[in-house]
mmCIF file of C-alpha atoms in Angstrom:
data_model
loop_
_atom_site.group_PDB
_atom_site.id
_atom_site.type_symbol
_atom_site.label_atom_id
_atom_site.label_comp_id
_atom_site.label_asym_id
_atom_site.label_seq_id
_atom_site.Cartn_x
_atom_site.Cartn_y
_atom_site.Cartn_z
ATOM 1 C CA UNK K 45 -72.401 77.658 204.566
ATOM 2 C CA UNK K 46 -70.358 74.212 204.344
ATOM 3 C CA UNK K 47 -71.693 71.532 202.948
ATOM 4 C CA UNK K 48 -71.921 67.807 204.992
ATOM 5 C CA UNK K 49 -71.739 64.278 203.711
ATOM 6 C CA UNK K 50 -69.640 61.628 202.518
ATOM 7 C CA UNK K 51 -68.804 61.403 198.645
ATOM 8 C CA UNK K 52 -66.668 58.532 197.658
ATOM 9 C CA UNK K 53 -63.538 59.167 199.436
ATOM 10 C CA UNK K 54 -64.855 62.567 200.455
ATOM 11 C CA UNK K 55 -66.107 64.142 203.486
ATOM 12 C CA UNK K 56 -68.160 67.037 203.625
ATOM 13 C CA UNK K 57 -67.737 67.954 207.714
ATOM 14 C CA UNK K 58 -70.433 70.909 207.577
ATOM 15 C CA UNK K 59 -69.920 72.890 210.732
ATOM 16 C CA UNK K 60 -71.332 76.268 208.684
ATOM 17 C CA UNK K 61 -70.781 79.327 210.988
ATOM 18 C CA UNK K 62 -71.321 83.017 211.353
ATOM 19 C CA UNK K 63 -69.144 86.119 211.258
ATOM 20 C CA UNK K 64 -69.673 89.127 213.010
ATOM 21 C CA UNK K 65 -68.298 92.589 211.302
ATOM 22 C CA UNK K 66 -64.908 92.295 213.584
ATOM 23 C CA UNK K 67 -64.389 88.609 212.373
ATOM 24 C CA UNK K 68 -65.922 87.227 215.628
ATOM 25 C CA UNK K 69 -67.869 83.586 215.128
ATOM 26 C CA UNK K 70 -70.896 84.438 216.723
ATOM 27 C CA UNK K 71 -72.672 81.001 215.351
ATOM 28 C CA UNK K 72 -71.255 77.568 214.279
ATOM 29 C CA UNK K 73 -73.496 74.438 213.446
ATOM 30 C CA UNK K 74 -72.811 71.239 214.464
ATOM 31 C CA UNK K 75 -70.387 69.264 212.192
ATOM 32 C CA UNK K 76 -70.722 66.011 210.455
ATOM 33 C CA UNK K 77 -74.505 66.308 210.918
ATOM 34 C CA UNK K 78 -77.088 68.425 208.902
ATOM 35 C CA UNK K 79 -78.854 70.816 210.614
ATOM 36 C CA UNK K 80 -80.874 74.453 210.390
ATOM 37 C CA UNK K 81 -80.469 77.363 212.301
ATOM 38 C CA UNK K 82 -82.378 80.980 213.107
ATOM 39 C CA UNK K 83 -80.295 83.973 214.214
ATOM 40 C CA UNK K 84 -81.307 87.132 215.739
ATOM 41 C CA UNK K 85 -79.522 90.730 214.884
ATOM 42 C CA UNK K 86 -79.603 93.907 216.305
ATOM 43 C CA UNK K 87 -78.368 97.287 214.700
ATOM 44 C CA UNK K 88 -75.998 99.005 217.323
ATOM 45 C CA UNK K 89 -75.839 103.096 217.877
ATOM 46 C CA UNK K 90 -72.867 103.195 215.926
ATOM 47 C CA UNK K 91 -74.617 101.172 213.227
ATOM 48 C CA UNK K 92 -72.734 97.601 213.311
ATOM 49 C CA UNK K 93 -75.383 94.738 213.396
ATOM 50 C CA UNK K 94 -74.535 92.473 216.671
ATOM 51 C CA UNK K 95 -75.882 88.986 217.172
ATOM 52 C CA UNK K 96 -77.907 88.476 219.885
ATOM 53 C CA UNK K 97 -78.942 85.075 219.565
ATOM 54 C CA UNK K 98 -77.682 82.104 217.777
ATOM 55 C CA UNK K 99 -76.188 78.613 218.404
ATOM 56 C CA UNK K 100 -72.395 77.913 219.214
ATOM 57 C CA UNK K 101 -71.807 74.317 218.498
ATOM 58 C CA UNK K 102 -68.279 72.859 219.694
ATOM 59 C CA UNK K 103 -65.612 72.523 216.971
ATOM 60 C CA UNK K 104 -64.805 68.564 216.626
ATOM 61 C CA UNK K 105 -60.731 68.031 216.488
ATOM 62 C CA UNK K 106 -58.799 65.207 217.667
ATOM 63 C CA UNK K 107 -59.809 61.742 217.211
ATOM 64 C CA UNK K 108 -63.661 62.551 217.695
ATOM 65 C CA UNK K 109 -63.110 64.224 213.823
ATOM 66 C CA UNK K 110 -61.656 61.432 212.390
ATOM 67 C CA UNK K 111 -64.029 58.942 213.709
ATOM 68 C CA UNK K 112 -67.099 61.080 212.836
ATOM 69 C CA UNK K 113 -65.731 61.193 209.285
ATOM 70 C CA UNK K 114 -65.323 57.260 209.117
ATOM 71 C CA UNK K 115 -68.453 57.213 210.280
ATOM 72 C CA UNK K 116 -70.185 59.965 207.710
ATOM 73 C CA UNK K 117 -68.350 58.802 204.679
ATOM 74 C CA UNK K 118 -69.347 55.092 205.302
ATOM 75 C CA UNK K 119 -72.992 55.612 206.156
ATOM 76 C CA UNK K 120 -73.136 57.855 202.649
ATOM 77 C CA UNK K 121 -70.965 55.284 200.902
ATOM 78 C CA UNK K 122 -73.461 52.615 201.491
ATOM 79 C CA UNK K 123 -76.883 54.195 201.524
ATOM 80 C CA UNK K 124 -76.103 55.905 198.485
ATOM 81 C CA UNK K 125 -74.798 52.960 197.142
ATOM 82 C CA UNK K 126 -77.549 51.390 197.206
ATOM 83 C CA UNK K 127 -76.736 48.013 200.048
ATOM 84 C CA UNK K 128 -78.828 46.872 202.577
ATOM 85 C CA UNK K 129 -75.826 46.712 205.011
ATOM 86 C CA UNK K 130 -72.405 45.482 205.618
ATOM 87 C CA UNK K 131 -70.340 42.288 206.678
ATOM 88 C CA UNK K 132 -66.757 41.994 207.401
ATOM 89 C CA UNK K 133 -64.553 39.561 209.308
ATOM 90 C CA UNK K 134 -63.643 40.607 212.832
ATOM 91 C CA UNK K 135 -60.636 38.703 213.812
ATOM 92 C CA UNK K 136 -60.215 40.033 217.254
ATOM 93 C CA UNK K 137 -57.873 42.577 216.454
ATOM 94 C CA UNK K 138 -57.491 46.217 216.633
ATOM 95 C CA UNK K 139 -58.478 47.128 213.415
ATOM 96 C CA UNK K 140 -61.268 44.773 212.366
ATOM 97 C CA UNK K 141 -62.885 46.046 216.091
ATOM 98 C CA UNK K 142 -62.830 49.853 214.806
ATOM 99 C CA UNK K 143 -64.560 48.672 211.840
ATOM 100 C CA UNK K 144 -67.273 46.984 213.020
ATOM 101 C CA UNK K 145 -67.926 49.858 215.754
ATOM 102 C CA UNK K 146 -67.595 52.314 212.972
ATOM 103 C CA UNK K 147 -70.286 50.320 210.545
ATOM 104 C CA UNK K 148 -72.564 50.060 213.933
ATOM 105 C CA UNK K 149 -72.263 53.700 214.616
ATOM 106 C CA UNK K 150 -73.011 54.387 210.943
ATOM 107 C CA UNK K 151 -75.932 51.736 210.083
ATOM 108 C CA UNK K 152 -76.946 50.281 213.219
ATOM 109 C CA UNK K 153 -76.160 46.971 214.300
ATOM 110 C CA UNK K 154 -78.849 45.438 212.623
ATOM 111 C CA UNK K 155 -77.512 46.222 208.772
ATOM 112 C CA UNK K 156 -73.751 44.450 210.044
ATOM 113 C CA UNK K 157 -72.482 41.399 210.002
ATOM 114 C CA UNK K 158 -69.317 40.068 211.410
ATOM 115 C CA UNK K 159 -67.406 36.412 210.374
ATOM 116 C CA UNK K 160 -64.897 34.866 212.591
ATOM 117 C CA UNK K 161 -62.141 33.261 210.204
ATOM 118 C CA UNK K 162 -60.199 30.713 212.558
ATOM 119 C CA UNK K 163 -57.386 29.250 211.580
ATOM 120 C CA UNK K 164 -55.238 26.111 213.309
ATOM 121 C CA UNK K 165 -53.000 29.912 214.205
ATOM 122 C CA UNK K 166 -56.195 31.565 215.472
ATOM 123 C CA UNK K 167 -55.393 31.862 218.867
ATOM 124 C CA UNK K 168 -58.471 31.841 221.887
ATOM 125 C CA UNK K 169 -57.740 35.483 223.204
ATOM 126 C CA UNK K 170 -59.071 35.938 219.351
ATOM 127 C CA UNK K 171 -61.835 34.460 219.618
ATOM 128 C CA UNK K 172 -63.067 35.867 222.921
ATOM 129 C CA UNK K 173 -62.364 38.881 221.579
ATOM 130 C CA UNK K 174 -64.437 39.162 218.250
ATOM 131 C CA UNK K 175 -66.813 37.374 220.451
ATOM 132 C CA UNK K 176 -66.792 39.890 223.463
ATOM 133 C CA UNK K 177 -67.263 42.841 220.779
ATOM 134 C CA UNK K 178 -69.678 41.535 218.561
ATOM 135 C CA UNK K 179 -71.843 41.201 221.925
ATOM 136 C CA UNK K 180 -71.078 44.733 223.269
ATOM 137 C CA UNK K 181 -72.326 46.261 219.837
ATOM 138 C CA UNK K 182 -75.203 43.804 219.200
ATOM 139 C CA UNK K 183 -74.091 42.311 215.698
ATOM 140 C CA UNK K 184 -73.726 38.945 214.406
ATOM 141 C CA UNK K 185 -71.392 36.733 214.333
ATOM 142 C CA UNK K 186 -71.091 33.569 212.865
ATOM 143 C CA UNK K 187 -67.568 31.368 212.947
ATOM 144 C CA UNK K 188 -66.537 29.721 209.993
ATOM 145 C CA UNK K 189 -63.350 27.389 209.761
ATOM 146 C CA UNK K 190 -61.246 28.075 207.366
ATOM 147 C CA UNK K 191 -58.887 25.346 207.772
ATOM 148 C CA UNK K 192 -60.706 22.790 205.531
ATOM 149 C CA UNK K 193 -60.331 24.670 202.903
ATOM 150 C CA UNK K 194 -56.992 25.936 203.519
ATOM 151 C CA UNK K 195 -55.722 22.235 203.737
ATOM 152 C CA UNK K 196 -57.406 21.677 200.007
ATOM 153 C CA UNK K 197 -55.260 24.344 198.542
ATOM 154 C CA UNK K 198 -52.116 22.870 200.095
ATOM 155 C CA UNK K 199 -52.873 19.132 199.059
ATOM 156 C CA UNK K 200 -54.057 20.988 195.308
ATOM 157 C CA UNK K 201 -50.956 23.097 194.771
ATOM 158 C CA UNK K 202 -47.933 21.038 197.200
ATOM 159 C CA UNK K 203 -47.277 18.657 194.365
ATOM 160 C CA UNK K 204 -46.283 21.991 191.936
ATOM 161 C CA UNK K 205 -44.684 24.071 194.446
ATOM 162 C CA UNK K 206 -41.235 21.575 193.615
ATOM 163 C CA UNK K 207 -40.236 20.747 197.025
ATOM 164 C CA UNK K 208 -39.513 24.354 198.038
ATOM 165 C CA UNK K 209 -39.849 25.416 201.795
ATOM 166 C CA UNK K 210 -42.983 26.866 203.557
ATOM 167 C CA UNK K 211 -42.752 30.792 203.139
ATOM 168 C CA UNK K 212 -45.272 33.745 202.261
ATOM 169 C CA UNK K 213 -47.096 31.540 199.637
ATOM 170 C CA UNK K 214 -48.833 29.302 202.903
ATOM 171 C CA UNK K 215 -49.537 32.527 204.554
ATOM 172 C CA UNK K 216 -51.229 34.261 201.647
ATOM 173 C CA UNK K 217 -53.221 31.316 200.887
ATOM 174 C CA UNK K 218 -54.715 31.739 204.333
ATOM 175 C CA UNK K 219 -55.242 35.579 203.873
ATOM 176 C CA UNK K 220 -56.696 34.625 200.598
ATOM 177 C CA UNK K 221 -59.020 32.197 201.805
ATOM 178 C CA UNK K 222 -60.760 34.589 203.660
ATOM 179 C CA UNK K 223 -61.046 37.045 200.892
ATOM 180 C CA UNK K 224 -62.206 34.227 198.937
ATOM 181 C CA UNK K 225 -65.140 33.212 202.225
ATOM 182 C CA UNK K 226 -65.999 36.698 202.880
ATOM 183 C CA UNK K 227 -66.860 37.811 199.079
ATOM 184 C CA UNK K 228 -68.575 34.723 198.420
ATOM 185 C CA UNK K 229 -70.523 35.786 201.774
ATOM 186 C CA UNK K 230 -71.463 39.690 200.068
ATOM 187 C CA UNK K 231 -72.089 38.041 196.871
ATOM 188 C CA UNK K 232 -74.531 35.482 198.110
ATOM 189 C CA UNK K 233 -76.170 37.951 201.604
ATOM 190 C CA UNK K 234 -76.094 41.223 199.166
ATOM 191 C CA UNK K 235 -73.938 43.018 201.737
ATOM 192 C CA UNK K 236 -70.940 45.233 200.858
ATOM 193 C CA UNK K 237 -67.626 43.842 202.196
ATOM 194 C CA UNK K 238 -65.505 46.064 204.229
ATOM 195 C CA UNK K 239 -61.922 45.801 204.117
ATOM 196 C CA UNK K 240 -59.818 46.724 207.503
ATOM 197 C CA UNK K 241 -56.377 47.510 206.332
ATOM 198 C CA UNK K 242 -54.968 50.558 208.269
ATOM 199 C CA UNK K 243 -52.830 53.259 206.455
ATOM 200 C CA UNK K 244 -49.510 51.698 207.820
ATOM 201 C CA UNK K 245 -50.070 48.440 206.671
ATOM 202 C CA UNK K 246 -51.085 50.366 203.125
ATOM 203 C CA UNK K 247 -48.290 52.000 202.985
ATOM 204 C CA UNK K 248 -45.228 49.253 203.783
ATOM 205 C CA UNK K 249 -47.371 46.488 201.795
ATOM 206 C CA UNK K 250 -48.571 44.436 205.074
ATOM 207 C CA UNK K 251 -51.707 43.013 203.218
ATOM 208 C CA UNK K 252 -52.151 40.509 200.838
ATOM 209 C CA UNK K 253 -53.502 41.638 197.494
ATOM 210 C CA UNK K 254 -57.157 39.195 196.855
ATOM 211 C CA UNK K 255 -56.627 38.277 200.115
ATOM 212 C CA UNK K 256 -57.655 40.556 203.270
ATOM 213 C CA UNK K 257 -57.669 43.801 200.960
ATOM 214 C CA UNK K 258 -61.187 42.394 199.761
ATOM 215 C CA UNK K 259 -63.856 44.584 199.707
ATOM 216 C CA UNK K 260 -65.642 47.698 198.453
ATOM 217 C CA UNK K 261 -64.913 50.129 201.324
ATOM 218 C CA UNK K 262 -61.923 51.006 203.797
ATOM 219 C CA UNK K 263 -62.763 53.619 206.629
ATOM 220 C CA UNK K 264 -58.974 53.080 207.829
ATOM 221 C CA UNK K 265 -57.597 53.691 204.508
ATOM 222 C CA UNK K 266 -56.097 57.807 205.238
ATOM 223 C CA UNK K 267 -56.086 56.453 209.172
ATOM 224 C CA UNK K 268 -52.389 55.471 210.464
ATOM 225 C CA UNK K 269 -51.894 53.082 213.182
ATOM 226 C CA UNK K 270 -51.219 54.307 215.994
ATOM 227 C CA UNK K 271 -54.136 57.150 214.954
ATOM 228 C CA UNK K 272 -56.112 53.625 215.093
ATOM 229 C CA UNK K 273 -55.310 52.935 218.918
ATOM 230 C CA UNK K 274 -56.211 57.053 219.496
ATOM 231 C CA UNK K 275 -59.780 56.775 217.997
ATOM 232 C CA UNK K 276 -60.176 53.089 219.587
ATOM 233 C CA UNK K 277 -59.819 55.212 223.216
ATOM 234 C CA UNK K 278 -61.372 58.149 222.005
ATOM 235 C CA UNK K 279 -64.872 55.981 221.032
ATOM 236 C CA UNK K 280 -64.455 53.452 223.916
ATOM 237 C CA UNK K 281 -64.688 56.717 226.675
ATOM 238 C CA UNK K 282 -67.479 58.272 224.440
ATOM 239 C CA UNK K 283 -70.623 56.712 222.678
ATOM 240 C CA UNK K 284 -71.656 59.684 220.403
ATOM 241 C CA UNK K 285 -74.601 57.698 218.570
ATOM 242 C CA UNK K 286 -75.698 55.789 221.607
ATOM 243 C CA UNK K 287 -74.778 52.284 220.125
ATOM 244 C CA UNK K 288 -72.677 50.795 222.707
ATOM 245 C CA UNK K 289 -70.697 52.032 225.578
ATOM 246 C CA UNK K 290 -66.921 50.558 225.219
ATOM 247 C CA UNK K 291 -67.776 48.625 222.557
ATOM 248 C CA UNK K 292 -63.705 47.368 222.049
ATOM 249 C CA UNK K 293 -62.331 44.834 224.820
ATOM 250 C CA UNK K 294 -59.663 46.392 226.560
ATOM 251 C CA UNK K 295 -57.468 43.280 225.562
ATOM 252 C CA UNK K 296 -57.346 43.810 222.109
ATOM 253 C CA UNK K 297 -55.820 47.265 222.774
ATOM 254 C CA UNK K 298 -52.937 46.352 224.678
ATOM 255 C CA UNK K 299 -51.975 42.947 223.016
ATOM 256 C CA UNK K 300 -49.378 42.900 220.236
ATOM 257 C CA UNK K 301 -50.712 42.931 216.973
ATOM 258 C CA UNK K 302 -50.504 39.766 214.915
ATOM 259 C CA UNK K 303 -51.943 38.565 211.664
ATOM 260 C CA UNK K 304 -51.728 34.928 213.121
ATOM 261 C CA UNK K 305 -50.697 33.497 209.726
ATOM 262 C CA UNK K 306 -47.669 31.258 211.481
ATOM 263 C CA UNK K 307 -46.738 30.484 215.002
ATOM 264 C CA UNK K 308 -45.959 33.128 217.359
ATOM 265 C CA UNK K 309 -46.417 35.878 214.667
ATOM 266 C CA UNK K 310 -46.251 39.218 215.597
ATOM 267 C CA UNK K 311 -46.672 42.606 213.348
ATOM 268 C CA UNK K 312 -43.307 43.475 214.528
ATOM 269 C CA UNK K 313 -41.526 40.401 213.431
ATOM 270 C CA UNK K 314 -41.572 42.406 209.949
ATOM 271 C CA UNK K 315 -41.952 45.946 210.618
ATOM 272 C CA UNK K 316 -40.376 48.515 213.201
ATOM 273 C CA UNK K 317 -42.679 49.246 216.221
ATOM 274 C CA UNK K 318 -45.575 51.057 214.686
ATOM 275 C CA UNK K 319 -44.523 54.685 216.569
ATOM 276 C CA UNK K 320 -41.503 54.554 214.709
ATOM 277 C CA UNK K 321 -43.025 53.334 211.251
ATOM 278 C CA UNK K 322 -45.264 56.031 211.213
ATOM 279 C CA UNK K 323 -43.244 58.825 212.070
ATOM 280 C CA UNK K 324 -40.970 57.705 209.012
ATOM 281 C CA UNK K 325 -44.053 57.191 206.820
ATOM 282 C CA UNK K 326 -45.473 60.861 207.632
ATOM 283 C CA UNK K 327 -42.509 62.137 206.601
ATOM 284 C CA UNK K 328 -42.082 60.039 203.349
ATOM 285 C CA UNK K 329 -45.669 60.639 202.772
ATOM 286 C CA UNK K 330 -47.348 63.632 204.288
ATOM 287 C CA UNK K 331 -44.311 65.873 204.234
ATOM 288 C CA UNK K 332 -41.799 64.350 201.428
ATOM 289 C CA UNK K 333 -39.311 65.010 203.272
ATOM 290 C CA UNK K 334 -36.282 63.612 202.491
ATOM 291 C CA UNK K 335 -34.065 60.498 203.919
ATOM 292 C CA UNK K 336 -31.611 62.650 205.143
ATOM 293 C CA UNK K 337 -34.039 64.783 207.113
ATOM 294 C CA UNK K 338 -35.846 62.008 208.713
ATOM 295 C CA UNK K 339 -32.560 60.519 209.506
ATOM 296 C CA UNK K 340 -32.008 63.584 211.243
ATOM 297 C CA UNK K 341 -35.204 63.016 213.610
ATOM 298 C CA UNK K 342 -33.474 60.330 215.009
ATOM 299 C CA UNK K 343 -34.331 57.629 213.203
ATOM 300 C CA UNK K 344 -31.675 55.262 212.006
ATOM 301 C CA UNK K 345 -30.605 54.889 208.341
ATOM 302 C CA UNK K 346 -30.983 51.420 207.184
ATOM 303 C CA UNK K 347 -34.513 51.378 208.795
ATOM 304 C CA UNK K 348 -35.586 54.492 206.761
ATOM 305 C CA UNK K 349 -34.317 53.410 203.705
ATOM 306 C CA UNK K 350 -36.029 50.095 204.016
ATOM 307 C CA UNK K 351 -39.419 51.715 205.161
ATOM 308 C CA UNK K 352 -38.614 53.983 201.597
ATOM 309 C CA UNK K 353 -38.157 50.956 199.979
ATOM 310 C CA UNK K 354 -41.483 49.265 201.070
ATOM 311 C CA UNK K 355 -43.455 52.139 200.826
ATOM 312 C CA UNK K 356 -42.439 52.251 196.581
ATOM 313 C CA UNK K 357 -42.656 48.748 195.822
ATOM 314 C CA UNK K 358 -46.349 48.634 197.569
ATOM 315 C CA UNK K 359 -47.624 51.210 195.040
ATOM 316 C CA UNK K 360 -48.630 48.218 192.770
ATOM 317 C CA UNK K 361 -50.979 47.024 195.932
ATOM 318 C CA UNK K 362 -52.287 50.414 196.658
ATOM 319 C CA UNK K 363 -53.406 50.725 193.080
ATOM 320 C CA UNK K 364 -56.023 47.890 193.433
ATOM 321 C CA UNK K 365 -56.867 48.858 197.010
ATOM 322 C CA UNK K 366 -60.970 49.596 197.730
ATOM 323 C CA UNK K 367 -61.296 53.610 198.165
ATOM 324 C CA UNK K 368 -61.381 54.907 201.564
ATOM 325 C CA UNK K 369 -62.349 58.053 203.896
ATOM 326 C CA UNK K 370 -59.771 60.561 202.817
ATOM 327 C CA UNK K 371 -58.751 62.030 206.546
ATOM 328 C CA UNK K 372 -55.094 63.623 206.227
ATOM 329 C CA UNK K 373 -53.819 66.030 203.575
ATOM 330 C CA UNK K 374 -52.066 63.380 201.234
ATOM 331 C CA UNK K 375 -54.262 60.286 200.785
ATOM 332 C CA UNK K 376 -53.264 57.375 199.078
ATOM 333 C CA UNK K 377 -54.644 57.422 195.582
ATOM 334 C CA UNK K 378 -55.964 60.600 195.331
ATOM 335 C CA UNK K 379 -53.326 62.791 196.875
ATOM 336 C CA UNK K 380 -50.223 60.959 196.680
ATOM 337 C CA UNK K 381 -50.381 59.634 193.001
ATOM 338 C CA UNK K 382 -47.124 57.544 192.220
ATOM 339 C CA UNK K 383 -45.910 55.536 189.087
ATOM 340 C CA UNK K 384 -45.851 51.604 189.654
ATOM 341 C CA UNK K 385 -42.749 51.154 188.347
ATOM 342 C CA UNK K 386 -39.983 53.774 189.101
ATOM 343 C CA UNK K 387 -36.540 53.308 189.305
ATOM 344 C CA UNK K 388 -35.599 56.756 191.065
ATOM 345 C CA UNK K 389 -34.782 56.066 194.871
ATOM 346 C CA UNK K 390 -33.536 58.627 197.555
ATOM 347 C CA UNK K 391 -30.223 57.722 199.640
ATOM 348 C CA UNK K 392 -28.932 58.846 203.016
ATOM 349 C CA UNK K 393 -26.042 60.414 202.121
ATOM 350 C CA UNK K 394 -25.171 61.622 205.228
#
């Protein structure tokens, strides 16, 4: 008998089955789902009980588990927590889209909220896109510029910044500003916030601490991603809780992925095409393997020493990160637990 449910990072993915006296499975429950079942024995001539009737439920692998674990641990999460529902800010990408489909498949569309962000770098395939999902799920969405405020901060801080040039710091103040919108948003409505960083970005540092890591939950936490992209196909061919059929526009899975923070910005402009990133990460991570031996996949030096070097000087990030579905072997936080500061670094030596 397993048990089934989400707690905390958790998942409990039930799927309690029967054994016959060879080792056969004559029965197997559903997983991710409660449920009760009768079976029905008979003694044999030779005296070995047989099953003659029971259920034989279909064992969930693949994307379809992961997403039905997002979806388990955040519906537990939040009713047991206590919230009336959820809000988070869809920004037309890949990963704010999963979200929201995941938090409609868990609560219903009624209990989630969605908040367009725009910047004066918010491009229009953006907003058509949060747009064109909110409508295929049936949330709201409401649009809120953040440039007003964003141009406050600048004229605020500009005349203490010393004349230095435009870098990170006018990014994060953007990223921030949002954190800053959307909290105000969960204090005020009562609704939890839901963060939307994947486990890539996690793991190199892509985020900006008080900024778009805001929130009290993270269903993409343990998910890499280009696992992301997998369970965005997986859920757009299937609609397992009868929500919405292809809830994600196919747009927002084939464009490049951008956190629109500058002109022209692309994820890639800073990190190695996600394939390769997260080959190199479940290496570093999942398998601790070491430089040498992922050099030896093919991958070249400098850029696995640099992803090393990311991933260890994140850890301070990851530390103040909301929890999140555990879904692989070596979570961040609970699994993989790392000092801050280390000065210990592996080398190619080869």
């Amino acid at each position: 008998v397993n048990e089934v449910g989400g707690q905390d990072e958790l998942v409990f993915d039930g799927g309690s089955f029967a054994l016959s006296a060879t080792g056969e499975v004559v029965m197997r429950l559903p997983m991710f789902e409660e449920a009760l079942a009768l079976t029905a024995w008979e003694k044999a001539d030779d005296g070995v009980w047989v099953c003659v009737e029971a259920p034989m439920d279909d064992w969930v692998s693949g994307p379809e588990e992961v997403y039905r674990a997002m979806v388990l641990g955040l519906r537990d999460y939040v009713n047991k927590s206590g919230f009336p529902g959820v809000l988070l800010g869809l920004s037309g990408g890949v990963d704010s889209a999963i979200v929201a489909v995941v938090a409609a498949d868990a609560l219903g569309p009624d209990r989630v909220r969605c908040f367009m962000l725009p910047s004066r770098y918010t491009s229009q395939d953006s907003l058509d896109d949060a747009a064109g999902c909110a409508q295929r799920l049936g949330v709201r969405l409401d649009e809120i510029a953040i440039s007003p405020a964003v141009d406050a901060f600048a004229q605020m801080l500009t005349p203490h910044f010393g004349n230095r040039a435009p870098d990170l710091t006018e990014e994060n103040i953007q990223a921030r500003t949002r954190g800053l919108a959307l909290m105000a948003l969960s204090n005020k409505l009562g609704s939890m916030l839901l963060t939307t960083g994947n486990k890539s970005e996690m793991a190199v540092g892509y985020a900006t601490l008080y900024g778009d890591m805001c929130g009290g939950y993270n269903v993409l936490k343990d998910v890499y991603k280009t696992q992301v992209y997998e369970v965005c196909e997986w859920r757009n061919a299937n609609d397992p809780y009868g929500v919405a059929v292809s809830p994600i526009p196919e747009r927002i899975l084939t464009k490049a992925p951008s956190a629109e923070l500058r002109p022209d910005q692309k994820d890639q402009d800073s990190l190695p095409e996600y394939a390769e990133l997260d080959a190199i990460l479940h290496g570093l991570v999942e398998e601790e393997a070491t430089l040498d031996e992922i050099v030896a996949r093919g991958h070249a030096p400098e850029t696995v020493e640099r992803v090393q070097r990311l991933l260890y000087n994140s850890e301070y990030k990851r530390r103040q990160a909301a929890p999140g579905v555990k879904i692989g072997p070596r979570a961040f936080g609970r699994d993989r637990r790392y000092p801050i500061v280390n000065g210990f670094r592996d080398a190619v030596t080869k």
